[in-house]
CSV table of N, CA and C in Angstrom, one decimal:
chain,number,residue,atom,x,y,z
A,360,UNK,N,-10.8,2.9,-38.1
A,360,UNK,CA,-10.8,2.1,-36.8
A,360,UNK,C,-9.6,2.4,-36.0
A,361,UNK,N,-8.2,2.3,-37.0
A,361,UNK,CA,-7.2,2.7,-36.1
A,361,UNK,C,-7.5,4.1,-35.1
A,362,UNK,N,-7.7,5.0,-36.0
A,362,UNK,CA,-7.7,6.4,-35.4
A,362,UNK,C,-8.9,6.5,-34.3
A,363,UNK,N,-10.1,5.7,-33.9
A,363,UNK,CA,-10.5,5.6,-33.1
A,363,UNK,C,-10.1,5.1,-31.6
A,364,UNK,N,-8.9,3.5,-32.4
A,364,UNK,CA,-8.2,3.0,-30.7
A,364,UNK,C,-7.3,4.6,-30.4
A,365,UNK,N,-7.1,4.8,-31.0
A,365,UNK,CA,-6.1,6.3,-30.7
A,365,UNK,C,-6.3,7.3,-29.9
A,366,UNK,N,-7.3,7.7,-30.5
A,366,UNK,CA,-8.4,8.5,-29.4
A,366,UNK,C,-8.7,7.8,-28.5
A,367,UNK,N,-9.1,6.6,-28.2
A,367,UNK,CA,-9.4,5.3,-27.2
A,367,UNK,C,-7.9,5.8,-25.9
A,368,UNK,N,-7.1,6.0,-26.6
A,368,UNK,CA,-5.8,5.4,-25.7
A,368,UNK,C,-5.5,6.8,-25.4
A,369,UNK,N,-5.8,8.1,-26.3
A,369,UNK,CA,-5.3,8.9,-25.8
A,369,UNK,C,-6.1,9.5,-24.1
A,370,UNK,N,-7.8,8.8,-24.7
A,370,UNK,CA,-8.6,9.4,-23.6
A,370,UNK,C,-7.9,8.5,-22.0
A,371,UNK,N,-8.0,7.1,-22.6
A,371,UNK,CA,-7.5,6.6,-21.3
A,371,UNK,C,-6.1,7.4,-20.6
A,372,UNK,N,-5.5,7.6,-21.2
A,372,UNK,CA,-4.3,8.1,-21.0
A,372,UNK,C,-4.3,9.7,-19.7
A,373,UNK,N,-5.2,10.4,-20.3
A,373,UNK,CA,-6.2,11.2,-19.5
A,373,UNK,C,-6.8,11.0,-18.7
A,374,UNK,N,-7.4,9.8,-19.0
A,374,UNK,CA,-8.2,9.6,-17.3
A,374,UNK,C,-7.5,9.3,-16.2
A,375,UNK,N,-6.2,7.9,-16.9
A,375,UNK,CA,-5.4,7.9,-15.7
A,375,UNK,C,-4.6,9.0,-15.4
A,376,UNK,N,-3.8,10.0,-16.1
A,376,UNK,CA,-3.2,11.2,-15.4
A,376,UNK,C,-4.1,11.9,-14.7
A,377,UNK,N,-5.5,11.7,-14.5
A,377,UNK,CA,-6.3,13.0,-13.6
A,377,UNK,C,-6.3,11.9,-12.5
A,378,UNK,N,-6.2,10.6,-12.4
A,378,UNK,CA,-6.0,9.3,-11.1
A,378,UNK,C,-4.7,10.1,-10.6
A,379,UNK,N,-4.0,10.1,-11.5
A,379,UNK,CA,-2.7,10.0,-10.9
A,379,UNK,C,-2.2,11.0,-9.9
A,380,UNK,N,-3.0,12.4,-10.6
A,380,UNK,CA,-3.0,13.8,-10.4
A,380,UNK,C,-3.2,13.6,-8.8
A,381,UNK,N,-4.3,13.2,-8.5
A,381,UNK,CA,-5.4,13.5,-7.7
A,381,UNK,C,-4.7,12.9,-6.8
A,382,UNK,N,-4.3,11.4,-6.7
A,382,UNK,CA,-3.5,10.3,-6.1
A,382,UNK,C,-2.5,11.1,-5.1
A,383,UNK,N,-1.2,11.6,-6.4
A,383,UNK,CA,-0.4,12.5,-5.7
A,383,UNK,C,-0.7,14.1,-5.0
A,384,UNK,N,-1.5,14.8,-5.5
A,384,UNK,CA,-1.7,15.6,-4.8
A,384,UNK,C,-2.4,15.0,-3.3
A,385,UNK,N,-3.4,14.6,-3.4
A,385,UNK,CA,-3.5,13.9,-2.1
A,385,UNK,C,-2.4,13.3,-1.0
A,386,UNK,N,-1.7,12.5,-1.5
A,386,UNK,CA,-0.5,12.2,-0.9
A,386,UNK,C,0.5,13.8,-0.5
A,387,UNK,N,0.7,14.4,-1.4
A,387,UNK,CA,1.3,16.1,-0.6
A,387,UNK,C,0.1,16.3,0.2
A,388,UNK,N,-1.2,16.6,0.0
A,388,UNK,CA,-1.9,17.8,1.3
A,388,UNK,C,-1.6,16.9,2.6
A,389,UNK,N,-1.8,15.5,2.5
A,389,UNK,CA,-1.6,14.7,3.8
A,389,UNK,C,-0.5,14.7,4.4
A,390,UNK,N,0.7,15.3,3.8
A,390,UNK,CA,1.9,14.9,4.6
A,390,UNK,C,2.2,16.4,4.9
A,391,UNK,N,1.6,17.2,4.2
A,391,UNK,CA,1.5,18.7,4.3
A,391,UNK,C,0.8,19.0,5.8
A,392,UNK,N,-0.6,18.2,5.9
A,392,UNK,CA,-1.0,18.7,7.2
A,392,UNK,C,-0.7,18.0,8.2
A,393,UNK,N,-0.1,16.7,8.1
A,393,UNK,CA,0.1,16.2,9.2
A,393,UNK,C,1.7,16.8,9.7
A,394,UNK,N,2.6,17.1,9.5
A,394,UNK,CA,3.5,18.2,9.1
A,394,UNK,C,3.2,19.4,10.3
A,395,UNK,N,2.3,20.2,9.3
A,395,UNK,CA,1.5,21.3,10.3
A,395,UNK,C,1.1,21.2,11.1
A,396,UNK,N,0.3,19.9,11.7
A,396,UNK,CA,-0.4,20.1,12.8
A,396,UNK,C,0.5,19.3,13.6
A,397,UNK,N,1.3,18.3,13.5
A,397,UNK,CA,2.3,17.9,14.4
A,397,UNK,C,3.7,19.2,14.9
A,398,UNK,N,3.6,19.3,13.9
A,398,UNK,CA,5.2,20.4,14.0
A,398,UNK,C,5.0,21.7,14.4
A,399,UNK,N,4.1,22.2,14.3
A,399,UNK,CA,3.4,24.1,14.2
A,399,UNK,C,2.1,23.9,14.7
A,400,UNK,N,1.5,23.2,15.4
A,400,UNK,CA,0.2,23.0,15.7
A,400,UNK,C,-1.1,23.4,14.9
A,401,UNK,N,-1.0,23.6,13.8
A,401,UNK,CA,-1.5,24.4,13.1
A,401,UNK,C,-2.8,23.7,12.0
A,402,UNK,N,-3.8,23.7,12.1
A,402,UNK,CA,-4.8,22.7,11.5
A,402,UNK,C,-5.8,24.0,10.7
A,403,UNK,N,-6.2,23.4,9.6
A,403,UNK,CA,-7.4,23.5,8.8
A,403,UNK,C,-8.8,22.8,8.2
A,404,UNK,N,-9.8,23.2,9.0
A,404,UNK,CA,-10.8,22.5,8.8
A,404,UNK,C,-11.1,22.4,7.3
A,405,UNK,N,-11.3,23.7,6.3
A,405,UNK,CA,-10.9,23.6,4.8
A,405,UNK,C,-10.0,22.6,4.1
A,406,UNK,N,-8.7,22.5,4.8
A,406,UNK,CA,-7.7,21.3,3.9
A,406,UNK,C,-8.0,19.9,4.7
A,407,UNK,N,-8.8,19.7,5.9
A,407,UNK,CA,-9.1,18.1,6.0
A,407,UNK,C,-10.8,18.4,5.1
A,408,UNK,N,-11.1,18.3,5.3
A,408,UNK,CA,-12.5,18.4,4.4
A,408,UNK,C,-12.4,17.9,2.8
A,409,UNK,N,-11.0,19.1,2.5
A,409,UNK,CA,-10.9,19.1,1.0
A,409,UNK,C,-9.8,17.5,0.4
A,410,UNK,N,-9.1,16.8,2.1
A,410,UNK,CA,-8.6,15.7,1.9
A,410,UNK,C,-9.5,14.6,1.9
A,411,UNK,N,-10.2,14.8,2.8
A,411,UNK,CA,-11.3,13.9,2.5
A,411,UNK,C,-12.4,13.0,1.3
A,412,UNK,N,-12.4,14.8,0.7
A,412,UNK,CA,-12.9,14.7,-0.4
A,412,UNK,C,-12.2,14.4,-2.0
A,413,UNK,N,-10.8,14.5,-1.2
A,413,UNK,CA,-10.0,14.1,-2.7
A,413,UNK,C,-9.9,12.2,-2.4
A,414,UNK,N,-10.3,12.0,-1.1
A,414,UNK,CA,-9.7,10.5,-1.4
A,414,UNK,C,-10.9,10.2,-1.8
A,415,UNK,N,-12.3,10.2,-1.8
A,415,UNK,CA,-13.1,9.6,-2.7
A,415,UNK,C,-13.1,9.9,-3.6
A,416,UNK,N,-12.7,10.8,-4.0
A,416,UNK,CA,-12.7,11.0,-5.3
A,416,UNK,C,-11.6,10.4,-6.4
A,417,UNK,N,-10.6,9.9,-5.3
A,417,UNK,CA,-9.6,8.8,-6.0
A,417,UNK,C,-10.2,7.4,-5.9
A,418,UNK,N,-10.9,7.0,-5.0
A,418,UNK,CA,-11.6,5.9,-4.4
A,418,UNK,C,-12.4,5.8,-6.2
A,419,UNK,N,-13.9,6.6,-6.1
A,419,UNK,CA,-14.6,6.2,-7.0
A,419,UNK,C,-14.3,6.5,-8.0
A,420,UNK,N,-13.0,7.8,-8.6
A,420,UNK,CA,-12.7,7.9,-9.8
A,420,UNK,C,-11.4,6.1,-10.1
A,421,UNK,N,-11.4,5.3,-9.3
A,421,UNK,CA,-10.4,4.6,-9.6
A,421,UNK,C,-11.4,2.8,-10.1
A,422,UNK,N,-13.0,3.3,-9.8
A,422,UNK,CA,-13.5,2.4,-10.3
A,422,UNK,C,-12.8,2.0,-11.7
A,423,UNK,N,-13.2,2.9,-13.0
A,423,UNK,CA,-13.2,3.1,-14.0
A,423,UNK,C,-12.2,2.2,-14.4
A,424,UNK,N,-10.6,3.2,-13.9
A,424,UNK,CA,-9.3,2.1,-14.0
A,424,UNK,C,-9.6,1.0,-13.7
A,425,UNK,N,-10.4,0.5,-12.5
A,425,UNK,CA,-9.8,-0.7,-12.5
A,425,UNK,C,-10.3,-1.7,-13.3
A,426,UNK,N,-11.5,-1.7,-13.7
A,426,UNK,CA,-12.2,-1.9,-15.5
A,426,UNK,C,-11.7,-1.9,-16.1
A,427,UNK,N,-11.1,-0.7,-16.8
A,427,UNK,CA,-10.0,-1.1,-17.9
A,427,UNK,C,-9.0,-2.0,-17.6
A,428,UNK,N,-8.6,-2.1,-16.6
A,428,UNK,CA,-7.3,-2.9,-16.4
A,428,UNK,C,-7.1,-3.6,-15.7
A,429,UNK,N,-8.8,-4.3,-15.8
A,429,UNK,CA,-8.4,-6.1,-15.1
A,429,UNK,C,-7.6,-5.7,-13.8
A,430,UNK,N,-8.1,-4.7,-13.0
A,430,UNK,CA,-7.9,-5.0,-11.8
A,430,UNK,C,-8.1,-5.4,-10.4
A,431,UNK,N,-9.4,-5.5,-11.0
A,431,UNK,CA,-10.4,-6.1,-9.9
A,431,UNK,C,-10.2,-7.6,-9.2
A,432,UNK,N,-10.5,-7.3,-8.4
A,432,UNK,CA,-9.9,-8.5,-7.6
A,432,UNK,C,-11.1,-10.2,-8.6
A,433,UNK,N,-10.7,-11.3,-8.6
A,433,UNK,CA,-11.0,-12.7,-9.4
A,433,UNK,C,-9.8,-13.6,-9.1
A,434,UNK,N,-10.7,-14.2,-9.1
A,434,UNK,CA,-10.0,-15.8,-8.9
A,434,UNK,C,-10.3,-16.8,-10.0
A,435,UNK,N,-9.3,-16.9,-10.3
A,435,UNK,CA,-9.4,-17.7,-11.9
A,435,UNK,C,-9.2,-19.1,-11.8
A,436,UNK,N,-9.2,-19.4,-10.9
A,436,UNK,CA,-8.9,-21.2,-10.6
A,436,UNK,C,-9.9,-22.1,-11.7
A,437,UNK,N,-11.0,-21.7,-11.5
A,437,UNK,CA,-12.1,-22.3,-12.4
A,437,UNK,C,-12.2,-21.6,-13.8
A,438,UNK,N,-12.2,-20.6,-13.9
A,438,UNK,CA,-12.4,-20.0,-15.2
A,438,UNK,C,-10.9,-20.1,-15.9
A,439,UNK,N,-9.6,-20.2,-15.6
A,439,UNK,CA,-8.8,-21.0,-16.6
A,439,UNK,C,-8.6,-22.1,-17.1
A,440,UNK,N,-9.5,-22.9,-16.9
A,440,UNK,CA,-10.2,-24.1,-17.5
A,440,UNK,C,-10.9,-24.3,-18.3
A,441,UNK,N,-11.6,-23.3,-18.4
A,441,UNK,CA,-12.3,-23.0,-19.5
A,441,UNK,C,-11.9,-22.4,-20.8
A,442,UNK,N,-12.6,-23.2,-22.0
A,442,UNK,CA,-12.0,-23.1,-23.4
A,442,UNK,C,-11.9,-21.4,-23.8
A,443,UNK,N,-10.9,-20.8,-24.1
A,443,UNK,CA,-11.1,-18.9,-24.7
A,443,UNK,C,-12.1,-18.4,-25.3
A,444,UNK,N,-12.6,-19.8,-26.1
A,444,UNK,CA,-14.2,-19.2,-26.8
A,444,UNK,C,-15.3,-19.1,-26.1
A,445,UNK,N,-15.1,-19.9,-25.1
A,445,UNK,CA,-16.2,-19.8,-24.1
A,445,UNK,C,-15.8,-18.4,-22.9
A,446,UNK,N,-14.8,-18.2,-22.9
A,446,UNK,CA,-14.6,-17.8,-21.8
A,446,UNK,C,-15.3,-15.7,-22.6
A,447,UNK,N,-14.5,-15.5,-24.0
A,447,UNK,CA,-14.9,-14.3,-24.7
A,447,UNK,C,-16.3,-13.8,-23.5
A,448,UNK,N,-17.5,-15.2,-23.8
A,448,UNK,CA,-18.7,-14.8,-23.4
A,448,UNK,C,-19.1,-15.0,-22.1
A,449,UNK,N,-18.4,-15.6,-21.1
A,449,UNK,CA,-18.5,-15.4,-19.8
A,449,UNK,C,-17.9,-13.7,-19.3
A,450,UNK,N,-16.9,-13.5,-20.2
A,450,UNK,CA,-16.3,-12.1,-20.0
A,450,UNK,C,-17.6,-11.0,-20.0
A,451,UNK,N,-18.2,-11.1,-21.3
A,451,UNK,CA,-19.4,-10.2,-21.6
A,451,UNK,C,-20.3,-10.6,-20.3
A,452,UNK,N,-21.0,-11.4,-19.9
A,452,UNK,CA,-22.0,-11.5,-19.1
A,452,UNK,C,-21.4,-11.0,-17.8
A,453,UNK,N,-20.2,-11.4,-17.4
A,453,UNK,CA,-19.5,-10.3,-16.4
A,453,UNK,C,-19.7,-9.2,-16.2
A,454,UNK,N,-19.5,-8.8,-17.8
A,454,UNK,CA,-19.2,-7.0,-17.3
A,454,UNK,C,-21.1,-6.6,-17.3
A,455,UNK,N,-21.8,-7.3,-18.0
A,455,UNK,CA,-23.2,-6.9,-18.1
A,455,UNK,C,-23.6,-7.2,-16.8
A,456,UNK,N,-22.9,-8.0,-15.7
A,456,UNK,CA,-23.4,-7.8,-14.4
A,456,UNK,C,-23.1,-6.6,-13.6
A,457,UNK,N,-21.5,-6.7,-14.1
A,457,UNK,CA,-21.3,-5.2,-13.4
A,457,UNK,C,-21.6,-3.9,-13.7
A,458,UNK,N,-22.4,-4.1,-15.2
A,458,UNK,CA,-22.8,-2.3,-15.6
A,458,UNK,C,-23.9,-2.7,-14.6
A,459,UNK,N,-24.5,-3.6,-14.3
A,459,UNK,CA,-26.2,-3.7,-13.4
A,459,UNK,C,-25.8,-2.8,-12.8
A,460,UNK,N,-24.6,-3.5,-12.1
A,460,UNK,CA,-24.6,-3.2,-10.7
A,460,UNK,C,-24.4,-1.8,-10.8
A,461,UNK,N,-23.5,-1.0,-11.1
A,461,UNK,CA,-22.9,0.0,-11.8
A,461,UNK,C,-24.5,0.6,-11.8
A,462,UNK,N,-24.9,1.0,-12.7
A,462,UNK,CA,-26.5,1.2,-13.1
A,462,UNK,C,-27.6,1.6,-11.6
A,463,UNK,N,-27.5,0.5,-10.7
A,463,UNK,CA,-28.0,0.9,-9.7
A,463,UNK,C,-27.0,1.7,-8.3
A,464,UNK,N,-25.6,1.7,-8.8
A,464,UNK,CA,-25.2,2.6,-7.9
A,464,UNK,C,-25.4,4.3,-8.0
A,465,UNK,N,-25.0,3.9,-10.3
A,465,UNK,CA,-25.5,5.8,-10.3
A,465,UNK,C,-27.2,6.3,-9.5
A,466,UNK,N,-27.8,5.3,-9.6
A,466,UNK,CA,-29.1,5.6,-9.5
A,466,UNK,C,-29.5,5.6,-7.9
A,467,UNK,N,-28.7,4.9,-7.4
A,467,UNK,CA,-29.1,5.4,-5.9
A,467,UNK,C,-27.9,6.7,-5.5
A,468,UNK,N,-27.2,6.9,-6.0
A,468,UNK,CA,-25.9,8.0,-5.5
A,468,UNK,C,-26.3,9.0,-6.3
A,469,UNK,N,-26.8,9.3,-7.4
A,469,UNK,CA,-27.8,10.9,-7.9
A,469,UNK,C,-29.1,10.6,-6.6
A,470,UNK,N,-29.8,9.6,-6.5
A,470,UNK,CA,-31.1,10.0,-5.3
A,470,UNK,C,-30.3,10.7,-4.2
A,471,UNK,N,-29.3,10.4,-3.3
A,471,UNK,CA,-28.5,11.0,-2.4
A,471,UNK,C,-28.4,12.2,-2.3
A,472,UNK,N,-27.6,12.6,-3.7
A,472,UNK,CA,-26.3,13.6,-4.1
A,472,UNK,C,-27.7,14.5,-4.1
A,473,UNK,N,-29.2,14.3,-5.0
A,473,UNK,CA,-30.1,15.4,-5.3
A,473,UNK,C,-31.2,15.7,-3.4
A,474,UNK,N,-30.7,14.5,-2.7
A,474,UNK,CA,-31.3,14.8,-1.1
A,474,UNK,C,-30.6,15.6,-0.2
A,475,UNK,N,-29.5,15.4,-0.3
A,475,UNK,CA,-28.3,15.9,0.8
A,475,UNK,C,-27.2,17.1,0.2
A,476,UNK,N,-27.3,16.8,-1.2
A,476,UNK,CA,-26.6,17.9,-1.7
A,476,UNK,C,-27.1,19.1,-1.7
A,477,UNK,N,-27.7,19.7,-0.4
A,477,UNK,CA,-28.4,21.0,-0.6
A,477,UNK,C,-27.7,21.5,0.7
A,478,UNK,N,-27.0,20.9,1.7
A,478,UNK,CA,-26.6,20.8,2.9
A,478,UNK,C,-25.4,21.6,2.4
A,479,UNK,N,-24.7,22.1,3.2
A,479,UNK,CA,-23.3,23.3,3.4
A,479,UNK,C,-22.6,22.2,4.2
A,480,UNK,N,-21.3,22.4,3.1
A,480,UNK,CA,-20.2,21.4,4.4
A,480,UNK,C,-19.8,22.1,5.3
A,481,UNK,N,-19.4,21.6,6.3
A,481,UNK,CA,-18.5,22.4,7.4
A,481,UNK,C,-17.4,23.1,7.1
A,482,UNK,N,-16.5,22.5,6.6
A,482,UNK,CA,-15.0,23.3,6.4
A,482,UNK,C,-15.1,23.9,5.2
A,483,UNK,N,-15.1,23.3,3.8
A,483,UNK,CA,-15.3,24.5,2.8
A,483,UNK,C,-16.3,25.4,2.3
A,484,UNK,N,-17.7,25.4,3.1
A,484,UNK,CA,-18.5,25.9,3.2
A,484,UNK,C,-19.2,25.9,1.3
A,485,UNK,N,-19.2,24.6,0.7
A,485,UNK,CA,-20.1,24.8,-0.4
A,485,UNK,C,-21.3,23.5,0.0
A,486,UNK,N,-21.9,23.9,-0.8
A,486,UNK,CA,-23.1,22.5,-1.3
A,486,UNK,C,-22.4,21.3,-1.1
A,487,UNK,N,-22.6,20.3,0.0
A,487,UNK,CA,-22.1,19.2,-0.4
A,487,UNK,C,-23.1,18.1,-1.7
A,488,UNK,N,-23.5,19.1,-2.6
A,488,UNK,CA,-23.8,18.7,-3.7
A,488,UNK,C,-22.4,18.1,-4.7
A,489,UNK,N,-21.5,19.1,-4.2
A,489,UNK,CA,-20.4,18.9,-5.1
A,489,UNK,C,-19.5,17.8,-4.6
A,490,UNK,N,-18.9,17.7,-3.2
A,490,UNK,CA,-19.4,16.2,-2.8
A,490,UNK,C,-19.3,15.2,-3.2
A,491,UNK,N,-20.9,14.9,-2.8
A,491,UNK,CA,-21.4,13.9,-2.9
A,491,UNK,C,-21.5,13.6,-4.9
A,492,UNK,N,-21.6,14.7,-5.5
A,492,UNK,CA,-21.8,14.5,-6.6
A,492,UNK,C,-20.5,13.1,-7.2
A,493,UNK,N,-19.2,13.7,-6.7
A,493,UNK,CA,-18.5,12.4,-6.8
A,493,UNK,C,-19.2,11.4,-7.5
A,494,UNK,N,-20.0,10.5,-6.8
A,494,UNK,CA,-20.1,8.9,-7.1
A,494,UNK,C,-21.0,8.8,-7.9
A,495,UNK,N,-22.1,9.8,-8.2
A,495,UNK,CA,-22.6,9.3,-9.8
A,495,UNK,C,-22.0,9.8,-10.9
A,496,UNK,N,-21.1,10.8,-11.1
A,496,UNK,CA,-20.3,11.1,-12.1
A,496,UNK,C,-19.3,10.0,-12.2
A,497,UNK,N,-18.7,9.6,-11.1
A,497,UNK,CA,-17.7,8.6,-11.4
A,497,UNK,C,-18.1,7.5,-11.7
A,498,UNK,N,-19.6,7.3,-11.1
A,498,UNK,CA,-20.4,6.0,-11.5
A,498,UNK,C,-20.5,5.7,-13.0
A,499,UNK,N,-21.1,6.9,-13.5
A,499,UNK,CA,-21.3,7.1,-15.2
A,499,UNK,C,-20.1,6.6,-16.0
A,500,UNK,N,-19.0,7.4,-15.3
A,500,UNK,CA,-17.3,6.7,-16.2
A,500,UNK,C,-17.5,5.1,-16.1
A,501,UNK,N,-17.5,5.1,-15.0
A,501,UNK,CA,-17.1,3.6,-14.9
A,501,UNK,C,-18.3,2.5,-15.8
A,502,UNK,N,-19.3,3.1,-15.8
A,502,UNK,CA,-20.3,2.3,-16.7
A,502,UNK,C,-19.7,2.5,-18.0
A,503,UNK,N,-19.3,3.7,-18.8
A,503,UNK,CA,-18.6,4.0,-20.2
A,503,UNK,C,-17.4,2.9,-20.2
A,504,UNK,N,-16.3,3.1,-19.1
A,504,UNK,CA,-15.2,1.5,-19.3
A,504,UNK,C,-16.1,0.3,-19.3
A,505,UNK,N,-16.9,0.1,-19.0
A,505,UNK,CA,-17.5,-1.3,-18.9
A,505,UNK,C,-17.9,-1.8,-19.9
A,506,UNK,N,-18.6,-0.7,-20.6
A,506,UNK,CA,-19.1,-1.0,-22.2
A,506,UNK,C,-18.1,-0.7,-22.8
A,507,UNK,N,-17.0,0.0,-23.0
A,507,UNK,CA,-15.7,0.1,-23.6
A,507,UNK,C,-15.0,-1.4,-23.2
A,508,UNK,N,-15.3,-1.9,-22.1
A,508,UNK,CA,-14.7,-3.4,-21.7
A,508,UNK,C,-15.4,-4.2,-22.9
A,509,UNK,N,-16.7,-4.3,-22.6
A,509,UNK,CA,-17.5,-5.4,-23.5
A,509,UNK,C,-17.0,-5.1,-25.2
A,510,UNK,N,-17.4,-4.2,-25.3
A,510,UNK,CA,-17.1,-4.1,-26.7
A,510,UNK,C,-15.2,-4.7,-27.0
A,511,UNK,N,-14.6,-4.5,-26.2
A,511,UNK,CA,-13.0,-5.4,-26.3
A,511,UNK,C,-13.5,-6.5,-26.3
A,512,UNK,N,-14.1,-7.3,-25.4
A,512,UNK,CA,-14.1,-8.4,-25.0
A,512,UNK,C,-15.1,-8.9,-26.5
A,513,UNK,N,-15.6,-8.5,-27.6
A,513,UNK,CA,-16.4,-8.9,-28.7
A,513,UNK,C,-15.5,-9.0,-29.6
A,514,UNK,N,-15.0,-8.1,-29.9
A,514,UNK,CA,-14.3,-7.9,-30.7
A,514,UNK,C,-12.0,-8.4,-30.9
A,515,UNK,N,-11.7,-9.0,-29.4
A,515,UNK,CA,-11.0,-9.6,-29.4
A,515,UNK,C,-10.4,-10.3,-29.8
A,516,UNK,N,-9.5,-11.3,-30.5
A,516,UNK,CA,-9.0,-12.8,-31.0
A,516,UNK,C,-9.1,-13.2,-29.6
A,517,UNK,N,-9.7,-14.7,-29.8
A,517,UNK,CA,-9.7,-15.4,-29.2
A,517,UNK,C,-8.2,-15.6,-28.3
A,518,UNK,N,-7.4,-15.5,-28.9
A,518,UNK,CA,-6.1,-15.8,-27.9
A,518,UNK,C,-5.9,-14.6,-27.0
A,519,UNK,N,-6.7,-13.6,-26.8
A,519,UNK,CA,-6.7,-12.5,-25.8
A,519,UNK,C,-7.5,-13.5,-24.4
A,520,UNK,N,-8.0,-14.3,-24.7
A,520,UNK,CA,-8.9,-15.2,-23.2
A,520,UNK,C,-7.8,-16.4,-23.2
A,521,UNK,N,-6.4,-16.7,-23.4
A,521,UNK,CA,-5.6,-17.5,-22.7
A,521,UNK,C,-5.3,-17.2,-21.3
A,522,UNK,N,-5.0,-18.1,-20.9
A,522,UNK,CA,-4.7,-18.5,-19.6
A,522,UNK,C,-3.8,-17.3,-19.3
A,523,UNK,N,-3.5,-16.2,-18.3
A,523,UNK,CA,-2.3,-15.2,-17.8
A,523,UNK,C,-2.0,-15.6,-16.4
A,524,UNK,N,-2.6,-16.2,-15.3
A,524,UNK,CA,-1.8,-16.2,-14.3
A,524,UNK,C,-1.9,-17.6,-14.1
A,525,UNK,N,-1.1,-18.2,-15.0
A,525,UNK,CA,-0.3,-19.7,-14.6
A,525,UNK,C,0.5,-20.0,-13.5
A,526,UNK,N,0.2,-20.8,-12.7
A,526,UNK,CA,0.8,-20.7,-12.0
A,526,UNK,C,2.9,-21.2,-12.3
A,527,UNK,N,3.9,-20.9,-11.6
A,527,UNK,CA,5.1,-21.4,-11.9
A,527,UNK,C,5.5,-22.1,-11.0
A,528,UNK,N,5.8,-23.5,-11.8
A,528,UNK,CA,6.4,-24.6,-11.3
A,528,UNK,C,7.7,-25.0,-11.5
A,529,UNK,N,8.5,-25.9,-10.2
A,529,UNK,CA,9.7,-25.8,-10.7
A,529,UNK,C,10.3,-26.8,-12.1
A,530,UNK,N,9.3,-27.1,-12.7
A,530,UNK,CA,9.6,-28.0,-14.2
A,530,UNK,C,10.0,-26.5,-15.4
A,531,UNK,N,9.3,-25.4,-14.8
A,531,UNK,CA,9.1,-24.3,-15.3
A,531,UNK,C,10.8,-23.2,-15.5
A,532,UNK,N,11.0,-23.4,-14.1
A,532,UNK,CA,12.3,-22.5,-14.0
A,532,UNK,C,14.0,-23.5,-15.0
């Protein structure tokens, strides 16, 4: 079991350095061409295309992360009131709403990707199969964190569902 979270942690570890990768290289092409075309007048329809295409691909590759790491936006006012043992299984029925959802995005973003993906982009002149293909590949990750969520959320101690954003008061400081 150990050697499993291992591999668990190494893979996460990987997914976020290809976030991270992608993140910052996008951050250079952008400052690269805005650069060029302010300074040197000089523009490429290939590197805005291919910027375009990297921010969704940070966009939907950043589903995933934010699944693992509880970063999704919640508002816990009501659900830290609730007892941890209860809360374990509101966690699960959560994420089984969101693989739904999840579930029906891969499934309408392959109908898309297999309609439009036959089309030639403008600037880099491939299939915008590849594209579009983005959001059900990233869809699929993000469904794998989800059930990689639930299965944490089963298998947890109970003291993993205490209360974390308390608020601080000044009896506190």
């Amino acid at each position: 079991m150990k050697k499993l979270a291992n591999i668990g942690r190494m893979v996460e570890k990987i997914y976020m350095g290809i976030g991270a990768a992608a993140m910052g290289l996008l951050a250079l092409l952008v400052i690269f061409t805005v650069i060029m075309r302010y300074c040197f007048a000089l523009s490429w329809k290939e590197m805005s295309e291919f910027c375009v295409t990297l921010f969704a691909f940070t966009t939907f590759w950043g589903m995933g992360i934010n699944v693992l790491r509880d970063e999704h936006v919640s508002i816990n006012i009501l659900y830290d009131k609730i007892k941890p043992s209860v809360k374990r299984w509101i966690c699960v029925i959560n994420c089984l709403i969101m693989l739904a959802v999840d579930c029906v995005f891969v499934k309408y973003a392959w109908d898309y990707t297999m309609k439009m993906g036959k089309q030639i982009s403008m600037g880099m002149e491939i299939p915008m199969m590849y594209m579009y293909g983005i959001m059900p590949v990233c869809g699929v990750i993000c469904a794998l964190c989800i059930i990689v969520k639930i299965v944490q959320a089963v298998t947890a101690p109970v003291s993993h569902f205490e209360p974390k954003d308390t608020p601080v008061t000044k009896a506190d400081n």
